[in-house]
């Protein structure tokens, strides 16, 4: 009995050594990223891992153990303490942005959160001119605030974006825009405020969330960029997004195909995007097809 136990423990030890050796030999380098704080971050990490698997399967991703502001993340990438960060802010002066939108640009398609009972007045909106009769609420430092401002949309801003929900309920403004995957769980968590999504309008403007790396890390820049392109080409990139729980409520509730599209410009983003990368942005027609395909997973 004792001899059998020894043999069993030796067998387990050899398996452990084998797995450890395999882990070491298949993970030749580490890519350090920011802490994962949300389901969106988790999907972004998965998309990064997928992209690197196409060009550098020996690379492993290591997540930071503490939270950092975007400015702190930027400093850490500049100092080679982090390798990659993702943000919609344009950090081109200090880091190299990989100008392929992580979510294929669907973050720039927006639904409006309004007060319950307010749909009747929004029914008359058919154009940007009509929309300008209403006041938007936005976070002061949101990436899309400048886009709406330049479009001439009246707005009220607040430094604390979480306050927008109560401000809307208290009639400080008429609506605020959220990306097509965002409103549902937020509204469920604030059911007492009697807010809802507007039923007919789809606001659209180019808005990109990008991976950024240190300017000197040309190798990692090329590995991520090439890997993203390969994953998009073979369909695995789309499939990973479409299968995600983050997009589940969009598939169920957003009703994209039946909404009236109101387009805004974002000239700075388009001017900074390499022409060959423009094909990675979902057009309105492609977005509808993208969401329809995602229905098969949910």
GROMACS .gro file of C-alpha atoms in nm:
model
  298
    1UNK     CA    1   0.000   0.000   0.000
    2UNK     CA    2   0.279   0.239   0.098
    3UNK     CA    3   0.471   0.160  -0.223
    4UNK     CA    4   0.160   0.228  -0.433
    5UNK     CA    5   0.117   0.564  -0.260
    6UNK     CA    6   0.478   0.654  -0.334
    7UNK     CA    7   0.436   0.561  -0.700
    8UNK     CA    8   0.112   0.764  -0.721
    9UNK     CA    9   0.273   1.073  -0.566
   10UNK     CA   10   0.572   1.035  -0.799
   11UNK     CA   11   0.334   1.013  -1.094
   12UNK     CA   12   0.156   1.335  -0.986
   13UNK     CA   13   0.492   1.508  -0.935
   14UNK     CA   14   0.608   1.413  -1.285
   15UNK     CA   15   0.285   1.548  -1.433
   16UNK     CA   16   0.334   1.873  -1.242
   17UNK     CA   17   0.693   1.903  -1.366
   18UNK     CA   18   0.579   1.827  -1.720
   19UNK     CA   19   0.306   2.092  -1.710
   20UNK     CA   20   0.543   2.346  -1.556
   21UNK     CA   21   0.802   2.280  -1.824
   22UNK     CA   22   0.535   2.307  -2.094
   23UNK     CA   23   0.415   2.637  -1.949
   24UNK     CA   24   0.766   2.777  -1.940
   25UNK     CA   25   0.861   2.664  -2.289
   26UNK     CA   26   0.537   2.787  -2.448
   27UNK     CA   27   0.541   3.126  -2.279
   28UNK     CA   28   0.861   3.289  -2.396
   29UNK     CA   29   0.757   3.648  -2.332
   30UNK     CA   30   0.505   3.844  -2.127
   31UNK     CA   31   0.277   4.126  -2.240
   32UNK     CA   32   0.179   4.337  -1.939
   33UNK     CA   33  -0.162   4.503  -1.947
   34UNK     CA   34  -0.381   4.714  -1.720
   35UNK     CA   35  -0.609   4.561  -1.460
   36UNK     CA   36  -0.933   4.411  -1.592
   37UNK     CA   37  -1.218   4.609  -1.434
   38UNK     CA   38  -1.525   4.519  -1.639
   39UNK     CA   39  -1.677   4.274  -1.880
   40UNK     CA   40  -1.572   4.505  -2.163
   41UNK     CA   41  -1.210   4.494  -2.042
   42UNK     CA   42  -1.227   4.114  -2.024
   43UNK     CA   43  -1.345   4.096  -2.385
   44UNK     CA   44  -1.068   4.336  -2.492
   45UNK     CA   45  -0.811   4.115  -2.319
   46UNK     CA   46  -0.953   3.814  -2.505
   47UNK     CA   47  -0.935   4.001  -2.837
   48UNK     CA   48  -0.573   4.097  -2.765
   49UNK     CA   49  -0.491   3.734  -2.679
   50UNK     CA   50  -0.663   3.615  -2.997
   51UNK     CA   51  -0.469   3.864  -3.209
   52UNK     CA   52  -0.134   3.770  -3.055
   53UNK     CA   53  -0.212   3.399  -3.099
   54UNK     CA   54  -0.204   3.461  -3.476
   55UNK     CA   55   0.144   3.617  -3.478
   56UNK     CA   56   0.315   3.532  -3.148
   57UNK     CA   57   0.157   3.225  -2.982
   58UNK     CA   58   0.446   3.205  -2.737
   59UNK     CA   59   0.342   3.536  -2.576
   60UNK     CA   60   0.142   3.534  -2.253
   61UNK     CA   61  -0.062   3.820  -2.108
   62UNK     CA   62  -0.011   3.934  -1.751
   63UNK     CA   63  -0.262   4.165  -1.585
   64UNK     CA   64  -0.170   4.441  -1.340
   65UNK     CA   65  -0.281   4.376  -0.981
   66UNK     CA   66  -0.397   4.732  -0.908
   67UNK     CA   67  -0.618   4.997  -1.062
   68UNK     CA   68  -0.468   5.291  -1.251
   69UNK     CA   69  -0.605   5.604  -1.412
   70UNK     CA   70  -0.550   5.640  -1.786
   71UNK     CA   71  -0.277   5.898  -1.722
   72UNK     CA   72  -0.100   5.654  -1.488
   73UNK     CA   73  -0.132   5.374  -1.745
   74UNK     CA   74   0.012   5.605  -2.008
   75UNK     CA   75   0.311   5.683  -1.787
   76UNK     CA   76   0.369   5.314  -1.719
   77UNK     CA   77   0.366   5.229  -2.089
   78UNK     CA   78   0.609   5.515  -2.155
   79UNK     CA   79   0.836   5.369  -1.884
   80UNK     CA   80   0.799   5.008  -2.008
   81UNK     CA   81   0.619   4.894  -1.692
   82UNK     CA   82   0.308   4.817  -1.898
   83UNK     CA   83   0.325   4.705  -2.258
   84UNK     CA   84  -0.027   4.781  -2.381
   85UNK     CA   85  -0.316   5.005  -2.281
   86UNK     CA   86  -0.648   5.070  -2.452
   87UNK     CA   87  -0.834   5.396  -2.465
   88UNK     CA   88  -1.042   5.615  -2.694
   89UNK     CA   89  -0.827   5.915  -2.599
   90UNK     CA   90  -0.577   6.012  -2.867
   91UNK     CA   91  -0.233   5.960  -2.712
   92UNK     CA   92  -0.042   5.978  -3.039
   93UNK     CA   93   0.208   6.232  -2.905
   94UNK     CA   94   0.350   5.993  -2.647
   95UNK     CA   95   0.245   5.641  -2.754
   96UNK     CA   96   0.180   5.457  -3.079
   97UNK     CA   97  -0.192   5.386  -3.134
   98UNK     CA   98  -0.279   5.083  -3.343
   99UNK     CA   99  -0.551   5.249  -3.547
  100UNK     CA  100  -0.770   4.945  -3.595
  101UNK     CA  101  -1.081   4.989  -3.377
  102UNK     CA  102  -1.091   4.717  -3.112
  103UNK     CA  103  -1.470   4.685  -3.144
  104UNK     CA  104  -1.479   4.759  -3.517
  105UNK     CA  105  -1.625   5.101  -3.447
  106UNK     CA  106  -1.959   4.990  -3.301
  107UNK     CA  107  -1.892   5.199  -2.990
  108UNK     CA  108  -1.968   5.497  -3.214
  109UNK     CA  109  -2.328   5.380  -3.263
  110UNK     CA  110  -2.534   5.528  -2.980
  111UNK     CA  111  -2.879   5.490  -2.829
  112UNK     CA  112  -3.041   5.768  -2.628
  113UNK     CA  113  -3.142   5.725  -2.264
  114UNK     CA  114  -3.455   5.930  -2.188
  115UNK     CA  115  -3.720   5.963  -1.919
  116UNK     CA  116  -4.008   5.717  -1.926
  117UNK     CA  117  -4.307   5.880  -2.089
  118UNK     CA  118  -4.084   6.103  -2.302
  119UNK     CA  119  -4.095   5.897  -2.621
  120UNK     CA  120  -4.377   6.097  -2.774
  121UNK     CA  121  -4.164   6.412  -2.814
  122UNK     CA  122  -3.872   6.214  -2.957
  123UNK     CA  123  -4.099   6.062  -3.222
  124UNK     CA  124  -4.077   6.385  -3.420
  125UNK     CA  125  -3.699   6.368  -3.455
  126UNK     CA  126  -3.594   6.273  -3.808
  127UNK     CA  127  -3.267   6.462  -3.855
  128UNK     CA  128  -2.974   6.628  -3.681
  129UNK     CA  129  -3.158   6.960  -3.709
  130UNK     CA  130  -3.451   6.812  -3.515
  131UNK     CA  131  -3.217   6.667  -3.253
  132UNK     CA  132  -3.074   7.013  -3.186
  133UNK     CA  133  -3.407   7.109  -3.028
  134UNK     CA  134  -3.313   6.882  -2.737
  135UNK     CA  135  -3.037   6.911  -2.477
  136UNK     CA  136  -2.791   6.626  -2.424
  137UNK     CA  137  -2.618   6.536  -2.100
  138UNK     CA  138  -2.257   6.414  -2.121
  139UNK     CA  139  -1.950   6.353  -1.911
  140UNK     CA  140  -1.721   6.653  -1.941
  141UNK     CA  141  -1.423   6.442  -2.044
  142UNK     CA  142  -1.600   6.177  -2.250
  143UNK     CA  143  -1.443   6.122  -2.591
  144UNK     CA  144  -1.772   6.193  -2.771
  145UNK     CA  145  -1.851   6.520  -2.591
  146UNK     CA  146  -1.640   6.723  -2.833
  147UNK     CA  147  -1.803   6.547  -3.131
  148UNK     CA  148  -2.154   6.647  -3.020
  149UNK     CA  149  -2.036   6.998  -2.932
  150UNK     CA  150  -1.885   7.046  -3.279
  151UNK     CA  151  -2.212   6.923  -3.430
  152UNK     CA  152  -2.392   7.209  -3.253
  153UNK     CA  153  -2.592   6.994  -3.014
  154UNK     CA  154  -2.694   7.179  -2.695
  155UNK     CA  155  -2.552   7.006  -2.392
  156UNK     CA  156  -2.493   7.006  -2.019
  157UNK     CA  157  -2.180   6.835  -1.891
  158UNK     CA  158  -2.067   6.703  -1.557
  159UNK     CA  159  -1.726   6.589  -1.437
  160UNK     CA  160  -1.886   6.287  -1.264
  161UNK     CA  161  -2.051   6.084  -1.539
  162UNK     CA  162  -2.246   5.872  -1.288
  163UNK     CA  163  -2.447   6.180  -1.194
  164UNK     CA  164  -2.606   6.191  -1.540
  165UNK     CA  165  -2.870   5.935  -1.449
  166UNK     CA  166  -3.017   6.139  -1.165
  167UNK     CA  167  -2.970   6.465  -1.355
  168UNK     CA  168  -3.177   6.324  -1.642
  169UNK     CA  169  -3.444   6.198  -1.401
  170UNK     CA  170  -3.455   6.549  -1.248
  171UNK     CA  171  -3.507   6.708  -1.594
  172UNK     CA  172  -3.173   6.887  -1.613
  173UNK     CA  173  -3.152   6.781  -1.980
  174UNK     CA  174  -3.346   6.561  -2.224
  175UNK     CA  175  -3.124   6.260  -2.301
  176UNK     CA  176  -2.776   6.121  -2.299
  177UNK     CA  177  -2.616   5.886  -2.552
  178UNK     CA  178  -2.465   5.549  -2.466
  179UNK     CA  179  -2.303   5.286  -2.688
  180UNK     CA  180  -2.545   5.025  -2.817
  181UNK     CA  181  -2.434   4.761  -2.565
  182UNK     CA  182  -2.442   4.987  -2.258
  183UNK     CA  183  -2.791   5.098  -2.145
  184UNK     CA  184  -2.963   4.778  -2.041
  185UNK     CA  185  -2.785   4.670  -1.725
  186UNK     CA  186  -2.736   5.031  -1.617
  187UNK     CA  187  -3.111   5.095  -1.647
  188UNK     CA  188  -3.194   4.777  -1.457
  189UNK     CA  189  -2.967   4.889  -1.174
  190UNK     CA  190  -3.149   5.227  -1.159
  191UNK     CA  191  -3.508   5.118  -1.213
  192UNK     CA  192  -3.636   5.364  -0.950
  193UNK     CA  193  -3.530   5.659  -1.167
  194UNK     CA  194  -3.791   5.570  -1.433
  195UNK     CA  195  -3.556   5.601  -1.729
  196UNK     CA  196  -3.560   5.404  -2.054
  197UNK     CA  197  -3.407   5.387  -2.401
  198UNK     CA  198  -3.549   5.594  -2.684
  199UNK     CA  199  -3.705   5.358  -2.942
  200UNK     CA  200  -3.639   5.509  -3.287
  201UNK     CA  201  -3.301   5.686  -3.311
  202UNK     CA  202  -2.952   5.552  -3.377
  203UNK     CA  203  -2.689   5.823  -3.337
  204UNK     CA  204  -2.370   5.750  -3.528
  205UNK     CA  205  -2.021   5.899  -3.539
  206UNK     CA  206  -1.677   5.742  -3.590
  207UNK     CA  207  -1.540   5.658  -3.246
  208UNK     CA  208  -1.241   5.434  -3.196
  209UNK     CA  209  -1.107   5.240  -2.900
  210UNK     CA  210  -0.743   5.156  -2.974
  211UNK     CA  211  -0.456   4.955  -2.834
  212UNK     CA  212  -0.155   5.176  -2.759
  213UNK     CA  213   0.208   5.070  -2.714
  214UNK     CA  214   0.539   5.244  -2.645
  215UNK     CA  215   0.667   5.423  -2.955
  216UNK     CA  216   0.992   5.227  -2.938
  217UNK     CA  217   0.816   4.889  -2.922
  218UNK     CA  218   0.777   4.851  -3.297
  219UNK     CA  219   0.784   4.471  -3.273
  220UNK     CA  220   0.480   4.453  -3.042
  221UNK     CA  221   0.299   4.716  -3.250
  222UNK     CA  222   0.341   4.503  -3.563
  223UNK     CA  223   0.252   4.176  -3.386
  224UNK     CA  224  -0.077   4.317  -3.253
  225UNK     CA  225  -0.165   4.501  -3.574
  226UNK     CA  226  -0.093   4.202  -3.798
  227UNK     CA  227  -0.267   3.965  -3.556
  228UNK     CA  228  -0.583   4.177  -3.549
  229UNK     CA  229  -0.593   4.184  -3.930
  230UNK     CA  230  -0.547   3.807  -3.951
  231UNK     CA  231  -0.817   3.741  -3.691
  232UNK     CA  232  -1.060   3.970  -3.873
  233UNK     CA  233  -0.980   3.802  -4.203
  234UNK     CA  234  -1.040   3.446  -4.077
  235UNK     CA  235  -1.360   3.545  -3.896
  236UNK     CA  236  -1.244   3.457  -3.544
  237UNK     CA  237  -1.234   3.823  -3.436
  238UNK     CA  238  -1.598   3.888  -3.526
  239UNK     CA  239  -1.705   3.558  -3.374
  240UNK     CA  240  -1.542   3.634  -3.039
  241UNK     CA  241  -1.726   3.968  -3.015
  242UNK     CA  242  -2.055   3.823  -3.136
  243UNK     CA  243  -2.042   3.541  -2.881
  244UNK     CA  244  -1.964   3.771  -2.590
  245UNK     CA  245  -2.208   3.840  -2.310
  246UNK     CA  246  -2.129   4.211  -2.355
  247UNK     CA  247  -2.321   4.219  -2.682
  248UNK     CA  248  -2.605   3.993  -2.568
  249UNK     CA  249  -2.844   4.275  -2.471
  250UNK     CA  250  -2.771   4.461  -2.794
  251UNK     CA  251  -2.885   4.155  -2.987
  252UNK     CA  252  -3.200   4.121  -2.779
  253UNK     CA  253  -3.315   4.478  -2.733
  254UNK     CA  254  -3.140   4.736  -2.951
  255UNK     CA  255  -3.349   4.685  -3.267
  256UNK     CA  256  -3.075   4.843  -3.479
  257UNK     CA  257  -3.224   4.776  -3.824
  258UNK     CA  258  -3.549   4.963  -3.750
  259UNK     CA  259  -3.391   5.281  -3.613
  260UNK     CA  260  -3.348   5.616  -3.791
  261UNK     CA  261  -2.980   5.687  -3.844
  262UNK     CA  262  -2.850   6.034  -3.753
  263UNK     CA  263  -2.484   6.076  -3.849
  264UNK     CA  264  -2.229   6.316  -3.700
  265UNK     CA  265  -1.877   6.386  -3.826
  266UNK     CA  266  -1.553   6.308  -3.647
  267UNK     CA  267  -1.309   6.455  -3.896
  268UNK     CA  268  -1.003   6.436  -3.670
  269UNK     CA  269  -1.040   6.060  -3.625
  270UNK     CA  270  -1.087   5.992  -3.994
  271UNK     CA  271  -0.790   6.213  -4.086
  272UNK     CA  272  -0.569   6.023  -3.840
  273UNK     CA  273  -0.681   5.677  -3.957
  274UNK     CA  274  -0.465   5.516  -4.227
  275UNK     CA  275  -0.678   5.468  -4.537
  276UNK     CA  276  -0.609   5.094  -4.546
  277UNK     CA  277  -0.758   5.064  -4.195
  278UNK     CA  278  -1.089   5.232  -4.278
  279UNK     CA  279  -1.222   4.894  -4.394
  280UNK     CA  280  -1.213   4.771  -4.034
  281UNK     CA  281  -1.492   5.012  -3.934
  282UNK     CA  282  -1.846   4.876  -3.950
  283UNK     CA  283  -2.075   5.073  -4.178
  284UNK     CA  284  -2.440   5.099  -4.077
  285UNK     CA  285  -2.531   4.818  -4.315
  286UNK     CA  286  -2.244   4.602  -4.187
  287UNK     CA  287  -2.347   4.670  -3.826
  288UNK     CA  288  -2.698   4.541  -3.896
  289UNK     CA  289  -2.551   4.225  -4.052
  290UNK     CA  290  -2.304   4.190  -3.763
  291UNK     CA  291  -2.587   4.201  -3.506
  292UNK     CA  292  -2.802   3.960  -3.708
  293UNK     CA  293  -2.515   3.708  -3.717
  294UNK     CA  294  -2.469   3.746  -3.341
  295UNK     CA  295  -2.828   3.635  -3.280
  296UNK     CA  296  -2.729   3.277  -3.355
  297UNK     CA  297  -2.509   3.278  -3.043
  298UNK     CA  298  -2.767   3.415  -2.799
   0.00000   0.00000   0.00000
